[in-house]
DNA sequence: GCCTTCTTTAGAATTATTCTAATTATCGCT
DNA sequence: AGCGATAATTAGAATAATTCTAAAGAAGGC
């Protein structure tokens, strides 16, 4: 029987993006990324750790931190910080804002037109050159389709 | 000689705003607030502590945290969080955004037209009701007037 | 197959913040 | 002025989030 390469359950882009930065694709990195893609609720490092552990019981929290940091470096994931509290991770790379529900504590992605981000940057006084804009809303979401 | 009330060096609003919330005006609260108003570089609690200590050597870090939290509760100060790292404090109450200079690490206030904030909120999908928007730019500021 | 480099790991260390219990200050009342 | 109730501050311990360190484990190139 010939050796079979198991089909990759993880997005094709990952290995490539990592390689672009001279980094290797590892089971840990793949799984952490997969977990982020699967449940997009902006988990903390601890939460990612909990979700990853059943699949890869030997993994350590430090590794989860390492992997997350690596994914951020490779532009596969964004780190977001709301008020005090742990950093959260978001695999949505399209330009979008975050809506932080003050009641449930949940964070929702809100797609906004690219033009809005451009417009915002254009409002900056001369001398300021922004390469990123972050927008965070805070309030109540009475989800119609709940 | 009659007892003289020393002229308050701190903004008149403070005592009033505190009273509105059933809180007292204390030397610690006044000084912490004054320090924030004097150097508006978005200091951390530790930095505020360092600035306050020469004036009030007995003050404790816990008190600085308490005072800052109190000021935030009274809507005299805003707490801002950029990426990981300690919370920073900002006494600018006008609607504004923050520009985080990636080179120097400094944070600048950027006044934006109120209309922009309104417009942003109106872009939210139905069901989302925001009572606050935070905008953070990230990039390089080649300050013309430096 | 060996050497180098990259990665992961466990645990210690660091940093930021909050909590706790005791002390001190202030306010209103008499 | 004196007293009791409440509010605020304090020092230090406790917690939470993250980073660091040093050692062990994997992978790739020759």
Coordinates of C-alpha atoms (C1' of nucleotides) in Angstrom, one line a residue:
Chain A
X1 CA 0.0 0.0 0.0
X2 CA 1.4 3.4 -1.0
X3 CA 1.7 6.1 1.6
X4 CA -1.3 8.4 1.5
X5 CA -1.2 12.0 2.3
X6 CA -4.2 12.7 4.5
X7 CA -6.4 15.4 3.0
X8 CA -5.8 18.8 4.5
X9 CA -8.8 19.9 6.6
X10 CA -7.3 23.3 6.9
X11 CA -7.4 26.1 4.3
X12 CA -4.9 25.8 1.6
X13 CA -3.6 29.4 2.2
X14 CA -2.1 28.6 5.5
X15 CA 0.9 26.6 4.6
X16 CA 1.7 29.0 1.8
X17 CA 1.4 32.1 3.9
X18 CA 3.6 30.6 6.5
X19 CA 6.2 29.5 4.0
X20 CA 6.2 33.1 2.6
X21 CA 7.5 34.2 6.0
X22 CA 10.0 31.4 6.2
X23 CA 7.9 29.5 8.7
X24 CA 6.7 25.9 8.8
X25 CA 3.3 24.5 8.8
X26 CA 2.8 22.5 12.0
X27 CA -0.1 20.5 13.4
X28 CA -0.4 23.1 16.2
X29 CA -0.5 26.1 13.9
X30 CA -3.0 24.3 11.6
X31 CA -5.3 23.4 14.4
X32 CA -5.2 26.8 16.1
X33 CA -6.1 28.4 12.7
X34 CA -8.8 25.9 12.1
X35 CA -10.3 26.5 15.4
X36 CA -10.5 30.2 14.7
X37 CA -12.1 29.7 11.4
X38 CA -14.7 27.2 12.8
X39 CA -16.2 29.3 15.5
X40 CA -15.7 32.9 14.8
X41 CA -16.7 34.3 18.2
X42 CA -13.4 36.2 18.8
X43 CA -12.0 33.8 21.3
X44 CA -9.2 34.6 23.8
X45 CA -6.0 32.6 23.9
X46 CA -7.4 30.6 26.8
X47 CA -10.5 29.8 24.9
X48 CA -8.5 28.7 21.8
X49 CA -6.4 26.6 24.1
X50 CA -9.6 24.8 25.5
X51 CA -10.9 24.1 22.0
X52 CA -7.6 22.8 20.7
X53 CA -6.7 20.6 23.6
X54 CA -9.2 17.7 22.9
X55 CA -7.7 17.3 19.5
X56 CA -4.1 17.7 20.5
X57 CA -3.9 16.9 24.2
X58 CA -0.2 17.6 24.6
X59 CA -0.4 21.2 23.4
X60 CA 0.6 23.9 25.8
X61 CA -0.8 27.3 26.4
X62 CA 2.5 28.9 25.5
X63 CA 2.3 27.2 22.1
X64 CA -1.2 28.6 21.6
X65 CA 0.1 32.1 22.3
X66 CA 3.0 31.4 19.9
X67 CA 0.7 30.1 17.2
X68 CA -1.7 33.0 17.5
X69 CA 1.2 35.5 17.4
X70 CA 2.6 33.7 14.3
X71 CA -0.8 33.9 12.5
X72 CA -1.1 37.6 13.3
X73 CA 2.4 38.1 11.9
X74 CA 1.5 36.3 8.7
X75 CA -1.7 38.5 8.3
X76 CA -4.0 35.5 8.6
X77 CA -5.6 36.7 11.8
X78 CA -6.2 40.0 13.5
X79 CA -5.7 40.6 17.2
X80 CA -8.4 42.8 18.8
X81 CA -8.5 44.5 22.1
X82 CA -11.6 45.8 23.8
X83 CA -11.3 47.6 27.0
X84 CA -9.3 45.7 29.6
X85 CA -9.3 42.0 29.3
X86 CA -7.5 39.5 27.2
X87 CA -6.7 39.9 23.6
X88 CA -9.2 38.3 21.2
X89 CA -8.5 36.8 17.8
X90 CA -10.4 37.2 14.5
X91 CA -9.8 35.4 11.3
X92 CA -11.9 37.8 9.2
X93 CA -9.5 39.7 7.0
X94 CA -12.1 41.8 5.1
X95 CA -12.3 45.4 6.2
X96 CA -14.8 45.4 9.0
X97 CA -15.7 46.9 12.3
X98 CA -16.5 45.2 15.6
X99 CA -19.7 45.6 17.5
X100 CA -19.3 44.9 21.2
X101 CA -22.6 44.0 22.8
X102 CA -22.6 45.4 26.3
X103 CA -25.3 43.0 27.5
X104 CA -24.1 39.7 26.3
X105 CA -20.4 40.6 26.1
X106 CA -20.4 39.1 22.6
X107 CA -18.5 40.6 19.7
X108 CA -19.9 40.7 16.2
X109 CA -18.2 41.5 12.9
X110 CA -19.8 44.3 11.0
X111 CA -19.0 44.6 7.4
X112 CA -18.6 48.2 6.3
X113 CA -18.0 49.6 2.8
X114 CA -14.3 49.9 2.0
X115 CA -15.0 53.5 0.9
X116 CA -15.8 54.4 4.5
X117 CA -12.4 53.4 5.7
X118 CA -10.8 55.4 2.9
X119 CA -13.0 58.3 3.8
X120 CA -12.0 58.1 7.4
X121 CA -8.3 58.1 6.5
X122 CA -8.8 61.1 4.3
X123 CA -10.2 63.0 7.3
X124 CA -6.9 62.9 9.1
X125 CA -5.0 66.1 9.4
X126 CA -1.9 66.5 7.2
X127 CA 1.1 64.7 8.5
X128 CA -0.8 61.7 9.7
X129 CA -0.4 58.7 7.5
X130 CA -2.5 55.7 8.6
X131 CA -2.1 52.3 7.3
X132 CA -4.9 50.8 9.5
X133 CA -8.1 51.9 11.0
X134 CA -10.0 50.1 13.8
X135 CA -13.6 50.8 14.5
X136 CA -15.4 49.5 17.5
X137 CA -19.0 50.1 18.3
X138 CA -20.4 49.6 21.8
X139 CA -24.1 49.1 22.6
X140 CA -26.9 46.6 22.5
X141 CA -27.7 44.2 19.7
X142 CA -31.3 43.1 19.6
X143 CA -30.6 40.4 17.0
X144 CA -33.7 40.1 14.8
X145 CA -32.7 36.6 13.7
X146 CA -31.8 35.0 17.0
Chain B
X1 CA -7.0 86.8 59.9
X2 CA -10.0 85.0 58.5
X3 CA -9.7 81.5 57.1
X4 CA -9.1 81.6 53.4
X5 CA -10.3 79.0 51.0
X6 CA -7.3 78.3 48.8
X7 CA -8.2 78.9 45.1
X8 CA -8.9 75.6 43.4
X9 CA -6.3 74.8 40.8
X10 CA -8.5 72.1 39.5
X11 CA -11.3 72.5 37.0
X12 CA -14.6 73.7 38.6
X13 CA -16.5 70.8 37.0
X14 CA -14.8 68.1 39.0
X15 CA -16.4 68.6 42.4
X16 CA -19.8 69.1 40.8
X17 CA -19.6 66.0 38.6
X18 CA -18.4 63.9 41.5
X19 CA -21.2 65.2 43.7
X20 CA -23.7 64.4 40.9
X21 CA -22.7 60.8 41.4
X22 CA -22.8 61.0 45.2
X23 CA -19.1 61.1 45.5
X24 CA -16.7 63.3 47.3
X25 CA -14.0 65.6 46.0
X26 CA -10.7 64.5 47.5
X27 CA -7.1 65.7 47.1
X28 CA -6.3 62.4 45.4
X29 CA -9.1 62.7 42.9
X30 CA -8.3 66.3 42.2
X31 CA -4.7 65.7 41.7
X32 CA -5.1 62.7 39.4
X33 CA -7.5 64.6 37.3
X34 CA -5.2 67.6 37.2
X35 CA -2.4 65.5 36.1
X36 CA -4.4 64.1 33.2
X37 CA -5.4 67.6 32.1
X38 CA -1.9 68.9 32.4
X39 CA -0.1 66.4 30.2
X40 CA -2.4 64.9 27.7
X41 CA -0.3 62.1 26.5
X42 CA -2.7 59.3 27.5
X43 CA -0.7 58.0 30.4
X44 CA -1.1 54.6 32.0
X45 CA -2.1 54.2 35.7
X46 CA 1.6 53.7 36.5
X47 CA 2.6 56.9 34.8
X48 CA -0.2 58.8 36.5
X49 CA 1.1 57.4 39.8
X50 CA 4.6 58.6 39.1
X51 CA 3.4 62.1 38.3
X52 CA 1.2 62.3 41.3
X53 CA 3.6 61.0 43.9
X54 CA 5.9 64.0 44.2
X55 CA 2.9 66.2 45.1
X56 CA 1.2 63.6 47.4
X57 CA 3.9 61.2 48.5
X58 CA 1.6 59.1 50.5
X59 CA -0.6 58.1 47.7
X60 CA -0.8 54.5 46.7
X61 CA -1.1 52.9 43.3
X62 CA -4.4 51.3 44.3
X63 CA -5.8 54.8 44.9
X64 CA -4.6 55.9 41.5
X65 CA -6.5 53.0 40.0
X66 CA -9.5 53.9 42.1
X67 CA -9.5 57.6 41.2
X68 CA -9.1 56.8 37.5
X69 CA -12.0 54.4 37.6
X70 CA -14.0 57.0 39.5
X71 CA -13.3 59.6 36.9
X72 CA -14.3 57.3 34.1
X73 CA -17.5 56.5 35.9
X74 CA -18.3 60.3 36.2
X75 CA -17.6 60.7 32.5
X76 CA -14.7 63.0 33.1
X77 CA -12.2 60.8 31.5
X78 CA -12.1 58.0 28.9
X79 CA -10.2 54.8 29.2
X80 CA -8.6 53.6 26.0
X81 CA -7.0 50.4 25.1
X82 CA -4.6 49.9 22.3
X83 CA -3.5 46.4 21.6
X84 CA -2.1 44.6 24.6
X85 CA -0.7 46.7 27.3
X86 CA -2.0 48.8 30.0
X87 CA -5.1 50.9 29.8
X88 CA -4.5 54.6 29.1
X89 CA -6.5 57.6 30.2
X90 CA -7.7 60.5 28.2
X91 CA -9.5 63.6 29.6
X92 CA -10.6 64.8 26.1
X93 CA -14.4 64.4 26.1
X94 CA -15.1 65.8 22.7
X95 CA -15.8 63.2 20.0
X96 CA -12.4 62.3 18.7
X97 CA -10.4 59.4 17.4
X98 CA -6.9 58.2 18.4
X99 CA -3.9 58.0 16.2
X100 CA -1.3 55.6 17.4
X101 CA 2.1 56.3 16.0
X102 CA 3.8 52.9 15.4
X103 CA 7.3 54.5 15.4
X104 CA 7.2 56.6 18.6
X105 CA 4.5 54.7 20.4
X106 CA 2.8 58.0 21.1
X107 CA -0.9 58.5 20.9
X108 CA -2.5 61.6 19.4
X109 CA -6.0 62.9 19.6
X110 CA -7.6 63.5 16.3
X111 CA -10.7 65.6 16.2
X112 CA -13.2 64.4 13.7
X113 CA -16.5 66.0 12.8
X114 CA -19.4 64.8 14.9
X115 CA -21.3 64.0 11.6
X116 CA -18.8 61.3 10.9
X117 CA -19.6 59.5 14.1
X118 CA -23.3 59.8 13.3
X119 CA -22.7 58.5 9.8
X120 CA -20.8 55.6 11.1
X121 CA -23.6 54.6 13.4
X122 CA -26.1 54.8 10.6
X123 CA -24.1 52.3 8.6
X124 CA -24.8 49.6 11.2
X125 CA -27.1 46.8 10.1
X126 CA -30.6 46.8 11.6
X127 CA -30.8 45.5 15.1
X128 CA -27.5 47.1 16.2
X129 CA -27.9 50.1 18.4
X130 CA -24.6 51.7 19.2
X131 CA -24.2 54.3 21.9
X132 CA -20.4 54.7 21.4
X133 CA -17.9 54.4 18.6
X134 CA -14.2 54.2 19.0
X135 CA -11.9 54.9 16.1
X136 CA -8.2 54.1 16.2
X137 CA -5.7 54.8 13.5
X138 CA -2.4 53.2 13.3
X139 CA 0.5 54.5 11.3
X140 CA 3.3 57.0 11.1
X141 CA 2.9 60.7 12.0
X142 CA 5.5 62.9 10.5
X143 CA 4.5 65.8 12.6
X144 CA 5.0 69.0 10.5
X145 CA 5.3 71.2 13.5
X146 CA 7.6 69.1 15.6
Chain C
dG1 C1' 22.0 9.5 8.9
dC2 C1' 23.8 13.9 10.8
dC3 C1' 23.6 18.8 11.6
dT4 C1' 21.3 22.9 11.8
dT5 C1' 17.4 25.4 12.5
dC6 C1' 12.7 25.8 13.9
dT7 C1' 9.1 24.6 17.1
dT8 C1' 7.1 23.1 21.1
dT9 C1' 7.0 22.4 25.9
dA10 C1' 6.6 23.2 31.2
dG11 C1' 7.3 26.1 34.4
dA12 C1' 9.1 30.4 36.2
dA13 C1' 8.8 35.3 35.8
dT14 C1' 6.6 39.6 34.7
dT15 C1' 3.1 42.9 34.2
dA16 C1' -1.4 44.9 34.9
dT17 C1' -5.1 45.0 37.7
dT18 C1' -8.3 43.9 41.5
dC19 C1' -9.3 42.5 46.1
dT20 C1' -9.1 42.6 51.2
dA21 C1' -9.1 44.2 55.5
dA22 C1' -7.6 47.8 58.3
dT23 C1' -7.1 52.8 59.0
dT24 C1' -8.2 57.5 58.1
dA25 C1' -11.0 61.3 56.6
dT26 C1' -15.4 63.6 56.0
dC27 C1' -20.3 64.7 56.6
dG28 C1' -24.4 65.5 59.0
dC29 C1' -26.5 65.9 63.3
dT30 C1' -27.0 67.4 68.1
Chain D
dA1 C1' -17.0 70.5 69.6
dG2 C1' -18.3 65.5 69.8
dC3 C1' -20.3 61.2 67.6
dG4 C1' -21.6 57.9 64.7
dA5 C1' -22.3 56.6 59.9
dT6 C1' -20.4 56.4 55.5
dA7 C1' -16.9 57.0 52.1
dA8 C1' -12.1 56.9 50.8
dT9 C1' -7.4 55.6 51.1
dT10 C1' -3.8 52.5 52.1
dA11 C1' -0.5 48.4 51.9
dG12 C1' -0.1 44.2 50.6
dA13 C1' -1.8 39.9 49.0
dA14 C1' -4.1 37.7 45.2
dT15 C1' -5.4 37.1 40.4
dA16 C1' -5.1 37.2 35.5
dA17 C1' -2.8 37.6 31.1
dT18 C1' 1.1 37.3 28.9
dT19 C1' 6.0 36.6 28.0
dC20 C1' 10.4 34.5 28.9
dT21 C1' 13.7 30.7 29.6
dA22 C1' 16.0 26.7 28.9
dA23 C1' 15.6 22.1 27.5
dA24 C1' 13.7 18.6 24.5
dG25 C1' 11.6 17.3 20.1
dA26 C1' 10.7 17.5 15.1
dA27 C1' 11.9 18.6 10.2
dG28 C1' 14.6 19.8 6.2
dG29 C1' 18.9 19.9 3.5
dC30 C1' 22.9 17.7 2.3

